[in-house]
XYZ file of C-alpha atoms in Angstrom:
248
model
C 0.000 0.000 0.000
C 2.865 2.312 -0.647
C 1.244 4.212 -3.506
C -2.506 4.542 -3.865
C -2.795 6.844 -6.860
C -3.006 5.967 -10.517
C -0.495 7.010 -13.146
C -2.906 9.788 -14.103
C -2.280 11.302 -10.663
C 1.104 12.470 -11.832
C -0.732 15.148 -13.766
C -2.057 16.658 -10.559
C -0.558 17.695 -7.279
C -1.631 15.705 -4.200
C -3.219 18.810 -2.734
C -5.394 19.553 -5.736
C -6.256 16.351 -7.618
C -8.380 16.513 -10.743
C -12.012 15.450 -10.684
C -11.304 12.142 -12.438
C -8.475 11.327 -10.053
C -10.585 12.132 -7.017
C -13.388 9.921 -8.295
C -10.968 7.041 -8.749
C -9.602 7.500 -5.240
C -13.136 7.456 -3.852
C -13.892 4.328 -5.862
C -10.926 2.512 -4.322
C -12.023 3.650 -0.887
C -15.490 2.222 -1.623
C -13.906 -1.099 -2.626
C -11.946 -1.134 0.639
C -15.200 -0.567 2.522
C -16.776 -3.414 0.537
C -14.015 -5.749 1.700
C -14.540 -4.567 5.289
C -18.303 -5.125 4.984
C -17.817 -8.676 3.688
C -15.476 -9.505 6.551
C -17.786 -7.969 9.174
C -20.819 -9.779 7.747
C -19.050 -13.116 7.474
C -17.536 -13.212 10.936
C -20.143 -11.257 12.895
C -22.338 -14.124 14.023
C -19.619 -16.735 14.533
C -16.917 -14.527 16.024
C -17.170 -10.739 16.364
C -20.449 -10.719 18.283
C -19.147 -13.243 20.807
C -15.363 -13.066 20.617
C -14.871 -12.816 24.384
C -17.224 -15.723 24.987
C -15.466 -18.095 22.598
C -13.324 -19.818 25.170
C -13.551 -22.971 23.097
C -11.294 -21.486 20.449
C -7.517 -21.891 20.710
C -5.421 -18.776 21.242
C -3.973 -18.897 17.738
C -7.463 -18.456 16.265
C -7.996 -15.293 18.326
C -4.574 -14.003 17.257
C -5.443 -14.721 13.645
C -8.786 -12.912 13.990
C -7.113 -9.799 15.415
C -4.309 -9.753 12.842
C -6.736 -10.330 9.969
C -9.160 -7.660 11.202
C -6.409 -5.073 11.555
C -5.361 -5.729 7.957
C -8.869 -4.819 6.790
C -8.761 -1.648 8.874
C -5.336 -0.773 7.446
C -6.694 -1.280 3.928
C -9.585 1.107 4.575
C -7.384 3.626 6.400
C -4.808 3.760 3.628
C -7.529 4.321 1.031
C -9.098 7.008 3.224
C -5.772 8.825 3.534
C -5.524 9.017 -0.257
C -9.106 10.284 -0.567
C -8.183 12.997 1.916
C -5.380 14.033 -0.444
C -2.491 13.060 1.841
C -0.637 10.867 -0.634
C 2.694 11.497 1.079
C 1.404 10.042 4.367
C -0.002 7.081 2.457
C 3.434 6.436 0.980
C 5.170 6.849 4.329
C 2.848 4.316 5.936
C 3.130 1.968 2.966
C 6.268 0.120 4.054
C 4.800 -0.645 7.481
C 1.530 -1.727 5.879
C 3.319 -4.145 3.563
C 5.311 -5.595 6.453
C 2.061 -6.039 8.324
C 0.661 -7.847 5.289
C 3.572 -10.278 5.558
C 2.548 -10.890 9.182
C -1.025 -11.580 8.027
C 0.351 -14.120 5.573
C 2.560 -15.884 8.120
C -0.198 -16.067 10.733
C -2.597 -17.270 8.044
C -0.239 -20.102 7.118
C 0.087 -21.063 10.779
C -3.685 -21.169 11.305
C -4.278 -22.952 8.001
C -2.301 -25.897 9.310
C -2.713 -25.399 13.066
C -6.522 -25.252 13.238
C -7.147 -28.562 11.428
C -4.271 -30.101 13.392
C -6.020 -29.252 16.669
C -9.295 -30.700 15.361
C -7.542 -33.928 14.415
C -5.948 -34.129 17.865
C -9.346 -33.650 19.517
C -10.912 -36.374 17.373
C -13.238 -33.962 15.598
C -11.571 -34.725 12.244
C -9.920 -37.900 11.036
C -6.390 -37.240 9.814
C -7.432 -37.504 6.159
C -10.158 -34.861 6.487
C -7.937 -32.538 8.507
C -5.252 -32.750 5.844
C -7.652 -31.829 3.047
C -9.025 -28.898 5.092
C -5.451 -27.678 5.579
C -4.856 -27.816 1.822
C -8.071 -25.882 1.185
C -6.974 -23.220 3.678
C -3.475 -23.005 2.258
C -4.802 -22.486 -1.266
C -6.497 -19.211 -0.308
C -3.560 -18.054 1.807
C -1.059 -18.757 -0.956
C -3.152 -16.676 -3.329
C -3.118 -13.836 -0.804
C 0.638 -14.197 -0.392
C 1.288 -14.199 -4.133
C -0.877 -11.125 -4.730
C 0.708 -9.336 -1.776
C 4.210 -10.133 -3.037
C 3.303 -8.660 -6.421
C 1.901 -5.558 -4.708
C 5.223 -5.171 -2.911
C 7.243 -5.780 -6.078
C 5.285 -3.076 -7.915
C 5.066 -0.577 -5.065
C 6.805 1.945 -7.309
C 4.103 1.580 -9.972
C 0.845 2.737 -8.361
C -1.423 1.579 -11.184
C -0.239 -2.009 -10.600
C 0.367 -1.840 -6.859
C -3.128 -0.817 -5.829
C -4.798 -3.431 -8.027
C -2.706 -6.207 -6.500
C -3.634 -4.925 -3.032
C -7.322 -5.231 -3.908
C -6.705 -8.727 -5.290
C -4.884 -9.786 -2.117
C -7.642 -8.459 0.117
C -10.318 -10.118 -2.021
C -8.545 -13.460 -1.655
C -8.952 -13.219 2.116
C -12.718 -12.671 1.870
C -13.372 -16.311 1.046
C -12.919 -17.376 4.665
C -15.483 -14.826 5.871
C -18.037 -15.696 3.202
C -17.764 -19.392 4.012
C -19.415 -18.638 7.375
C -22.586 -17.192 5.832
C -22.877 -18.545 2.275
C -22.538 -22.177 1.143
C -19.101 -22.436 -0.405
C -20.168 -24.376 -3.498
C -22.816 -21.912 -4.703
C -22.683 -19.254 -7.441
C -23.639 -16.671 -4.799
C -20.454 -17.445 -2.873
C -18.323 -17.072 -5.988
C -19.937 -13.781 -7.008
C -19.529 -12.325 -3.524
C -15.926 -13.526 -3.356
C -15.217 -11.870 -6.688
C -17.197 -8.718 -5.880
C -14.188 -6.501 -4.950
C -12.501 -7.488 -8.213
C -15.686 -7.055 -10.223
C -16.013 -3.594 -8.687
C -12.436 -2.917 -9.748
C -13.285 -3.971 -13.313
C -16.249 -1.575 -13.252
C -14.030 1.281 -12.056
C -11.539 0.614 -14.829
C -14.273 0.532 -17.450
C -15.652 3.864 -16.271
C -12.328 5.648 -15.792
C -10.092 4.006 -18.408
C -12.662 2.699 -20.924
C -10.935 -0.672 -20.795
C -10.355 -3.518 -18.343
C -6.988 -3.840 -16.648
C -5.408 -7.301 -16.807
C -4.747 -7.628 -13.061
C -8.378 -8.006 -11.883
C -8.995 -10.371 -14.815
C -6.053 -12.610 -13.911
C -6.702 -12.532 -10.176
C -10.408 -13.253 -10.731
C -9.484 -16.254 -12.871
C -7.268 -17.586 -10.079
C -10.047 -17.136 -7.516
C -12.421 -19.009 -9.813
C -9.928 -21.879 -9.971
C -9.659 -21.810 -6.176
C -13.465 -21.891 -5.962
C -13.343 -25.337 -7.570
C -10.738 -26.644 -5.134
C -13.038 -29.395 -3.818
C -13.176 -31.286 -7.135
C -9.608 -30.255 -7.960
C -8.330 -31.863 -4.759
C -10.543 -34.943 -5.023
C -7.739 -37.101 -6.424
C -6.310 -39.646 -3.908
C -2.857 -38.069 -4.133
C -4.140 -34.954 -2.345
C -5.384 -37.035 0.576
C -1.876 -38.453 0.829
C -0.387 -34.949 0.691
C -2.790 -33.755 3.397
C -1.965 -36.652 5.695
C 1.760 -36.083 5.202
C 1.284 -32.376 5.924
C -0.403 -32.892 9.285
C 1.167 -36.122 10.488
C 4.230 -34.441 12.073
C 1.907 -32.311 14.248
C -0.632 -34.877 15.457
């Protein structure tokens, strides 16, 4: 999140952006709020409304919830700073925000394996099921990590950087939506893709063409949506068992 303005912003000073630039900044802020709304909706009933009463959850799950939630707030805050015209502050905070994103990724990897491991230990899952759940979790987290790495790599090119940030944040929304929408339905897929579809709409309105990043990232999320049949082959059960066996 080091640079939140498009290449067109170079035509305007941060203190007096053009109308088109300001509209684009507001659009990205709206997309950030959409991500926040999806997360709040998805986790409200199962976690946020009763977080302090969920003594049944292991500590790592609470840590993950806090780290994940702060990322969403950082996303919205960084977009809000740009809307306010303080691009310099946005850039100054960008390095810390990207480092925090790396923390989100690392904690996500830990929970992706740790949560099913604990369920296998408790007898809630057989080892085979726990392994497949871990692979499902890791698929979404690896997408987030890849998109975040690309956002970091292109932090000097705002038009690419900000689109990869949206893609990374959209990848994380799948976990929230799985709490409120059946994961195998078209509604789930459309909601999961909604931040990227909004990004496509913004590009069509402002650029009169679709940027390749939301197209590519949407295609990867669609592939991830079909992870259940994709991982149905027996070899993936073997991989899942091997993944969790050292921890159970």
